[in-house]
Coordinates of C-alpha atoms in Angstrom, one line a residue:
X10 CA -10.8 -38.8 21.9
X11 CA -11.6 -37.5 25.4
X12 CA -9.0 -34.9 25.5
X13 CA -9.4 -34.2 21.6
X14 CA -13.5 -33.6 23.3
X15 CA -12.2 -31.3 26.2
X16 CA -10.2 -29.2 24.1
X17 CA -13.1 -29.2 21.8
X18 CA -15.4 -28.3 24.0
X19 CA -13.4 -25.4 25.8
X20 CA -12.7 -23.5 22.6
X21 CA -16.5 -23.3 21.7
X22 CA -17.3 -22.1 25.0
X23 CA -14.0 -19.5 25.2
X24 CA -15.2 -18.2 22.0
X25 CA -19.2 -18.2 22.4
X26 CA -18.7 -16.3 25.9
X27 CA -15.4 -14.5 26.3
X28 CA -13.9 -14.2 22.7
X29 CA -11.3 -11.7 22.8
X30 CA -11.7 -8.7 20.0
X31 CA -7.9 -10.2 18.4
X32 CA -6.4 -9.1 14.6
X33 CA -6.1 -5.7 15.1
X34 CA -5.3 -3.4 12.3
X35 CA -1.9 -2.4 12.6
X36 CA -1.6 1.4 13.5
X37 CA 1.7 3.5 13.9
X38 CA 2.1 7.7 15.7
X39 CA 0.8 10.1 13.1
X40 CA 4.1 12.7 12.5
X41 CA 3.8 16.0 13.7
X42 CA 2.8 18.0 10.8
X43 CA 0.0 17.2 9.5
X44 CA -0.6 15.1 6.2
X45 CA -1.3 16.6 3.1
X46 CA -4.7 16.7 1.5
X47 CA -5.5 14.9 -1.6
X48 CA -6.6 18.5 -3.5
X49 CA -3.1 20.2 -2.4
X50 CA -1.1 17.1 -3.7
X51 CA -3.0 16.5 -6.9
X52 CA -2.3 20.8 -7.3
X53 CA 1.1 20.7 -6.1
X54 CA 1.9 18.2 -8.9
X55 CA -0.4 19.5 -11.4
X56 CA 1.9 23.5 -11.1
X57 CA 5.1 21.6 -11.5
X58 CA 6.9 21.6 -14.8
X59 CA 9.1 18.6 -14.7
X60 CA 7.1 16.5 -16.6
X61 CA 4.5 16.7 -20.4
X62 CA 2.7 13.8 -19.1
X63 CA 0.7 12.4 -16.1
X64 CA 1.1 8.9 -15.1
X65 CA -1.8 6.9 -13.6
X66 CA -1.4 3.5 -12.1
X67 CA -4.0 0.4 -11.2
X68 CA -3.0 -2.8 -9.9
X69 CA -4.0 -6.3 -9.6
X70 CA -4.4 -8.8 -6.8
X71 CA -3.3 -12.1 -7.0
X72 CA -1.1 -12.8 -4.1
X73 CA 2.7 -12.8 -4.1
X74 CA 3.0 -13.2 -8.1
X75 CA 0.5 -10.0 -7.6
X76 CA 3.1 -8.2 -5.5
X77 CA 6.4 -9.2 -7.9
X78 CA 4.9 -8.8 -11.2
X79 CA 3.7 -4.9 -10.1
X80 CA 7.1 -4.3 -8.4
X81 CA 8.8 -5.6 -11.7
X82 CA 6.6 -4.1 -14.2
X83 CA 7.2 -1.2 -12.5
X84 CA 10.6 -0.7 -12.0
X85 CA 11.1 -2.0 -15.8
X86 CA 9.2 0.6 -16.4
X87 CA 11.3 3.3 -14.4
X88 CA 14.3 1.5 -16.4
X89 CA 12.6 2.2 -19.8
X90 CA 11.4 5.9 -19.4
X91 CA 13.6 7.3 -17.2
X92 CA 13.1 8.6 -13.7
X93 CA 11.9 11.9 -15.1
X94 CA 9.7 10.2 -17.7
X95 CA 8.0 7.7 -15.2
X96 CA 8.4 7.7 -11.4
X97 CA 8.7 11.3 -11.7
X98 CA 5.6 11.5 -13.3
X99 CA 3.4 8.6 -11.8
X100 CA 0.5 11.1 -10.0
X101 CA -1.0 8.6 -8.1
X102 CA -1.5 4.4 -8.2
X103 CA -4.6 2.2 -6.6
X104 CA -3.6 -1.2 -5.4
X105 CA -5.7 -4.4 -4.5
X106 CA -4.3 -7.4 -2.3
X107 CA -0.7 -8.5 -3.4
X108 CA -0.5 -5.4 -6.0
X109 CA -0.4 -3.2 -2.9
X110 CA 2.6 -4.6 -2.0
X111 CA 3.9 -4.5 -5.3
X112 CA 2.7 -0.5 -5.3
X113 CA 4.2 0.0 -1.8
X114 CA 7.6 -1.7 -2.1
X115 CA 8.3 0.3 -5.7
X116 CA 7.8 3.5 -4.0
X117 CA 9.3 3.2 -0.9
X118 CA 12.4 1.5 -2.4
X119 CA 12.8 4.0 -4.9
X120 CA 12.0 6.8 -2.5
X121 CA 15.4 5.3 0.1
X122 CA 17.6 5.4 -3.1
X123 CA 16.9 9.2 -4.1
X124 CA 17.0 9.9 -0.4
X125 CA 20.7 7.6 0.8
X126 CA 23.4 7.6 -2.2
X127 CA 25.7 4.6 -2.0
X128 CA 22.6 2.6 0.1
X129 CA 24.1 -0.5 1.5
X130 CA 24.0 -3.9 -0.1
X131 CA 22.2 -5.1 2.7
X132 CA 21.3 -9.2 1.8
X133 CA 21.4 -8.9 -1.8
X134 CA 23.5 -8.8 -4.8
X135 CA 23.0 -5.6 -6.3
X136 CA 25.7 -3.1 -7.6
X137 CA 25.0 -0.3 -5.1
X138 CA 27.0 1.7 -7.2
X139 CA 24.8 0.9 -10.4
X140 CA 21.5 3.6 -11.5
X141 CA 18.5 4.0 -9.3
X142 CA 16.5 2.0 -12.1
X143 CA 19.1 -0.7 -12.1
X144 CA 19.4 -0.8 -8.8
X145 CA 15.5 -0.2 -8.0
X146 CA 15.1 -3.6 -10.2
X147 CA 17.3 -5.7 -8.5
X148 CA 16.5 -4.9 -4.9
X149 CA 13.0 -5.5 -6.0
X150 CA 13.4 -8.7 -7.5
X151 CA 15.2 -9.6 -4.1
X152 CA 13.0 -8.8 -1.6
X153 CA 9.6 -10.1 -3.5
X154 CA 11.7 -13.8 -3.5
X155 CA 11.9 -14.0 0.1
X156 CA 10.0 -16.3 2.0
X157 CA 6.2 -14.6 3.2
X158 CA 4.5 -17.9 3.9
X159 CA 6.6 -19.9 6.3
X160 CA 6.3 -16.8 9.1
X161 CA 2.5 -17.0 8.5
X162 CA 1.7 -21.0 8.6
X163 CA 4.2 -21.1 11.7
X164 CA 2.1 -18.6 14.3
X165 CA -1.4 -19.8 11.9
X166 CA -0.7 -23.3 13.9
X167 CA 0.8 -21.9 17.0
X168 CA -0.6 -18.7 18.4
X169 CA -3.7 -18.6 16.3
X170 CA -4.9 -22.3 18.0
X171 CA -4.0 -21.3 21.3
X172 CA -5.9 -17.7 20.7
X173 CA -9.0 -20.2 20.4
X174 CA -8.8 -21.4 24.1
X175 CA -8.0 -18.2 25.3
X176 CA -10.0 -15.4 26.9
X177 CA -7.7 -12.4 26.2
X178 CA -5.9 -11.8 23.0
X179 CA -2.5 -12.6 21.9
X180 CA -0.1 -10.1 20.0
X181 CA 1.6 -12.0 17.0
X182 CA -0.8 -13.5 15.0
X183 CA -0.2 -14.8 12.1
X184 CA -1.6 -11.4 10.3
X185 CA 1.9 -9.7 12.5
X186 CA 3.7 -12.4 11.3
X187 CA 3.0 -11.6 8.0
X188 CA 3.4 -8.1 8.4
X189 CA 7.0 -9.1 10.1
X190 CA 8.0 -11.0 6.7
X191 CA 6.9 -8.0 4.7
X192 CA 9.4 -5.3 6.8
X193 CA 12.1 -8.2 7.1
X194 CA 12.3 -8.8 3.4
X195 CA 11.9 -5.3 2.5
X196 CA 15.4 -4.4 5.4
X197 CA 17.2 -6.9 3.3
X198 CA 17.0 -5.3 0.0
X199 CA 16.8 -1.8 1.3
X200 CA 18.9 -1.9 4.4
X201 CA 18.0 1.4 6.3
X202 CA 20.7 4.0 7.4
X203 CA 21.1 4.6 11.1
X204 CA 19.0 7.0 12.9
X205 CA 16.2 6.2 10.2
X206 CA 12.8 4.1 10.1
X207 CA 12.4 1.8 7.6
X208 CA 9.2 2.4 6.1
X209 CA 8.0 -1.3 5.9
X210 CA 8.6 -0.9 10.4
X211 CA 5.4 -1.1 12.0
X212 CA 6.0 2.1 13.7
X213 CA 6.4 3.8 10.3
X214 CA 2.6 5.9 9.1
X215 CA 1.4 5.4 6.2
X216 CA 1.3 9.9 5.8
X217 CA 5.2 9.2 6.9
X218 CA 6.2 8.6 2.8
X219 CA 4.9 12.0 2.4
X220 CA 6.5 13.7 5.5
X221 CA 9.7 15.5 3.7
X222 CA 7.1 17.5 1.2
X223 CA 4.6 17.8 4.1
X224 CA 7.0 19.6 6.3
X225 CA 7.9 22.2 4.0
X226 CA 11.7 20.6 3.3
X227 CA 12.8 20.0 -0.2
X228 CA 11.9 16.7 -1.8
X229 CA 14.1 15.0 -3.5
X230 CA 11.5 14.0 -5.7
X231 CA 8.0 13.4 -6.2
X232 CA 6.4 10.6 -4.0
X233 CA 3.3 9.1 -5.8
X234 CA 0.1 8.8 -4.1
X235 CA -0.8 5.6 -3.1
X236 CA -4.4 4.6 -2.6
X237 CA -4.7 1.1 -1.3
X238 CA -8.0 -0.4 -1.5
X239 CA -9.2 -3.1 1.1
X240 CA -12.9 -4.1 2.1
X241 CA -15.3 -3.3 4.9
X242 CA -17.0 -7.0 6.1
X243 CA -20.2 -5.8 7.2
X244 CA -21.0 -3.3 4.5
X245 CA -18.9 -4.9 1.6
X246 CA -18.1 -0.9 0.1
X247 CA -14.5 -0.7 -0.6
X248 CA -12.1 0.9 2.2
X249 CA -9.7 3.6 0.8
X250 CA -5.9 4.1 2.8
X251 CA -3.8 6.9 1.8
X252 CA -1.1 9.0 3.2
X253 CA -3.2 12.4 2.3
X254 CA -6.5 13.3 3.6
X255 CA -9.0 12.6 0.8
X256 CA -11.5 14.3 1.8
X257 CA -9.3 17.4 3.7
X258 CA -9.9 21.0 3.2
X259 CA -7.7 22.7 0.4
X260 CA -5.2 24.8 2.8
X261 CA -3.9 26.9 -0.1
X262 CA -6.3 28.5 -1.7
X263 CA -8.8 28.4 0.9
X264 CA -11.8 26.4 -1.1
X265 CA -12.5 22.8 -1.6
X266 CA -13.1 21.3 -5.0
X267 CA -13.0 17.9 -3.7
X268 CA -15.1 16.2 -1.2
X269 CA -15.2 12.7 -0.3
X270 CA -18.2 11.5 -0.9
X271 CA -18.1 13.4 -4.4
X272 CA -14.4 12.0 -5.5
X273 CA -15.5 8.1 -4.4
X274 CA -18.7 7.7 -4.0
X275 CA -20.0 4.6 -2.0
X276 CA -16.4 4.3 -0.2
X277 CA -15.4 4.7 3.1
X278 CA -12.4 7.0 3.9
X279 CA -9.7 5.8 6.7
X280 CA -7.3 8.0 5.0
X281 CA -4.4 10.1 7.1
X282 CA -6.4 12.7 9.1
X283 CA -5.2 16.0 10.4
X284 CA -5.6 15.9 14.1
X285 CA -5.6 12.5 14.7
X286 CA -2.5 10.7 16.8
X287 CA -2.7 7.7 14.9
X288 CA -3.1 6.4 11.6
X289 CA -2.7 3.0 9.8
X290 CA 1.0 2.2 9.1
X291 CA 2.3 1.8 5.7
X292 CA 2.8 -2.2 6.0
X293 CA -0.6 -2.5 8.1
X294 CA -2.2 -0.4 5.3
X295 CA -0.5 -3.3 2.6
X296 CA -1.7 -6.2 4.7
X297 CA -5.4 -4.4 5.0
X298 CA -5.1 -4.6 1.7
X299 CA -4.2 -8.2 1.3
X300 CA -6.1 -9.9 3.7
X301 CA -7.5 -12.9 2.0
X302 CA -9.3 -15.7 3.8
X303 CA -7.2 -18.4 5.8
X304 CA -4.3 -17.2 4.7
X305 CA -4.9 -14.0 6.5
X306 CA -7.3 -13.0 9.2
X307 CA -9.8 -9.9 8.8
X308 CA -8.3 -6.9 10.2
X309 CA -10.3 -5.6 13.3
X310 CA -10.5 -1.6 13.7
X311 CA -11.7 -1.3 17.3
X312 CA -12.5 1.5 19.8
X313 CA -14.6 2.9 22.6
X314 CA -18.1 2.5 20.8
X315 CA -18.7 -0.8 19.4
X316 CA -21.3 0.3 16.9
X317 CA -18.1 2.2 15.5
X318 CA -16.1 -1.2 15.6
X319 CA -14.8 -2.3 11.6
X320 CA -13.6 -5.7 10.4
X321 CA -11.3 -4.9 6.9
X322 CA -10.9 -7.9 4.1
X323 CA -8.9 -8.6 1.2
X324 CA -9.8 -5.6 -1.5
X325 CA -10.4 -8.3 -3.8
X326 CA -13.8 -8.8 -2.5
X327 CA -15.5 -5.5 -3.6
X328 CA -13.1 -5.6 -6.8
X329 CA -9.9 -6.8 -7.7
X330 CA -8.3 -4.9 -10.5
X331 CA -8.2 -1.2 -8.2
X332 CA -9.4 0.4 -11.6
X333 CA -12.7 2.1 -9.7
X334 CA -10.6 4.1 -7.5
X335 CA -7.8 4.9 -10.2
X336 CA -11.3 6.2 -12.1
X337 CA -11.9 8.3 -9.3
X338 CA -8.4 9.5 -9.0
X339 CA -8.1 10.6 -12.9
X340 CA -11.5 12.5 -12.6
X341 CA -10.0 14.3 -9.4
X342 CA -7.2 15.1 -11.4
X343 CA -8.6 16.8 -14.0
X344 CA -10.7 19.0 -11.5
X345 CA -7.7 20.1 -9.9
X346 CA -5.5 20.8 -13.0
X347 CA -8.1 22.3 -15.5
X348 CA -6.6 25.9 -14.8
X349 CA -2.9 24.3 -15.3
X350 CA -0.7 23.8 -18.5
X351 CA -2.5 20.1 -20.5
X352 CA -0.5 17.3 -20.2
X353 CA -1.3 14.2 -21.9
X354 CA -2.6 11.9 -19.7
X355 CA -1.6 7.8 -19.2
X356 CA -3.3 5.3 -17.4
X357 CA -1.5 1.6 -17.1
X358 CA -3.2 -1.4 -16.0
X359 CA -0.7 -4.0 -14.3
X360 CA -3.0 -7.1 -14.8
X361 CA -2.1 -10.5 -12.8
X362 CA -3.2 -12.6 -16.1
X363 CA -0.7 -15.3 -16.2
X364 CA -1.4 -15.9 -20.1
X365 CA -0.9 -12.1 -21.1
X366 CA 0.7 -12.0 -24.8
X367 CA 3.4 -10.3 -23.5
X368 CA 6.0 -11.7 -20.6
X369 CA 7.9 -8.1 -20.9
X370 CA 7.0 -6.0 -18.4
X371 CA 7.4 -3.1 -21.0
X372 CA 6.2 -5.3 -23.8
X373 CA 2.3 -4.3 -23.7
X374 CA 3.5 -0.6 -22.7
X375 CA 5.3 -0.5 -26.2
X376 CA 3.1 -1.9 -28.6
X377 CA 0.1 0.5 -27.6
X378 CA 2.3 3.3 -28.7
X379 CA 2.7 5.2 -25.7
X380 CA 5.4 5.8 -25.2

């Protein structure tokens, strides 16, 4: 009881008089060219003629049934429609919690197996000489069954009790460790090529999904933008992360229809930024995300001023179905392409209901005659 009193007693006064600012966000290098803006994507899109219809995506949280039953759904999806009916066509997606990394892991996946023919096994036992939707499914299916929680309890009773008696802060939390899981499970489905960085690795940018099309370079295909909603602590307003500046000035024709404040209102913008040497990295962007209570700790976004210093929470909190910002996404849309050639517009709602009608991912998709 003494010692149990001792310990007690030094963690209240280590954290009431030299608590260490600890969680940070994770951030990766920004790549050199700058990101795009969200009015030059949503254009760039809009002029191309590959596809009659536009694609609009919201996702549920719900933890890691969240993340599989959006990666699924998804890549069912790609099965059903074809690549050039679907992930071709998919304009942009908002995520919340475990849908982000549902959202994340479909198109980054499917982005390595337009990118690397013949991509290696890696741990799973997929055909890698099968179809990208075939193949997209069942890397999918393997990563989203590996183990995310073990990693995370394991430093939760280890470096995270320790942090409490300690005046300076300690690396691998247990938010790292699950970052760590995330990139570990997603190398083993999608095992990356030498010379490359896997986009789940903490050093990879969140703008860095976009960087082929940025650049100038021929895509290979059409990335979809991602919008992955997590929540300020102090403010409760919903935090938007994207790999285009949403609130950037349109470089090509040399006017702005969109601003910011306009496209979201009452949001706060830590999208990619021109001019900026960092930025959040795709897997710190996913755990933002999907920081929930206990499980995960609120993600701290620190620096020189403190008045400037943000704490980030599971996007759950200011709403959990990530249909606001898809709202917001559509509308932009249409402001952008009202000169261009109509195209009839979907919008999907992945909910995390475990007593939907349907078990099909496709099943719901069918029956509303869309397709």
């Amino acid at each position: 009881l003494r010692i149990f009193l001792l310990i007690l007693v030094a963690a209240c006064s280590t954290q009431l008089l030299v608590a260490p600012r600890s969680h940070a966000i994770s951030t990766a290098d920004s790549p050199a060219t700058p990101p795009s803006t969200l009015e030059n994507a949503l254009r760039q899109w809009a002029a191309s003629e590959t596809c009659d219809t536009a694609y609009f995506v919201s996702t549920e949280g719900g933890g890691v049934r969240a993340a599989a039953w959006t990666a699924l759904a998804l890549a069912r999806l790609e099965r059903h429609l074809g690549d050039e009916r679907f992930g071709q066509c998919l304009v942009a997606a908002s995520g919340v919690s475990g849908g982000s990394l549902g959202l994340a892991a479909f198109v980054a996946g499917r982005r390595m197996l337009l990118e690397t023919p013949n991509l290696a096994r890696g741990g799973t036992s997929c055909d890698p000489d099968a179809l990208l939707p075939e193949q997209l499914e069942c890397r999918l299916g393997h990563m989203m069954t590996r183990d995310f929680l073990s990693p995370l309890l394991a430093a939760m009773f280890t470096v995270d009790q320790a942090q409490l008696l300690l005046p300076f802060a300690l690396s691998h939390d247990r938010g790292t460790a699950l970052e760590q899981a995330f990139s570990r499970a997603f190398e083993d489905a999608f095992p990356t090529p030498p010379g490359r960085l896997s986009p789940f690795d903490p050093r990879f940018p969140l703008s860095g999904l976009y960087a082929a099309a940025n650049s100038g370079a021929s895509s290979p295909a059409w990335t979809p933008m991602l919008v992955l909603n997590t929540t300020d602590v102090h403010s409760g307003m919903r935090v938007l992360q994207a790999g285009v500046d949403l609130d950037g000035t349109n470089t090509v024709a040399g006017s702005t229809r969109l601003h910011f404040s306009d496209s979201f209102p009452a949001a706060v913008d830590i999208s990619a930024k021109r001019g900026t040497a960092t930025e959040n990295s795709l897997v710190g962007a996913v755990h933002n995300s999907a920081r929930f209570s206990y499980a995960s700790p609120a993600g701290l976004q620190d620096s020189s001023a403190s008045e400037s210093i943000r704490q980030f929470v599971d996007g759950g909190y200011f709403e959990n179905s990530g249909t606001t910002t898809l709202l917001d996404l559509v509308r932009a849309y249409r402001i952008v392409s009202a000169d261009d050639t109509p195209r009839r517009l979907v919008v999907i709602h992945i909910s995390n209901d475990a007593n939907m009608a349907s078990g099909q991912p496709v099943g719901a998709f069918e029956s509303s005659g869309t397709t």
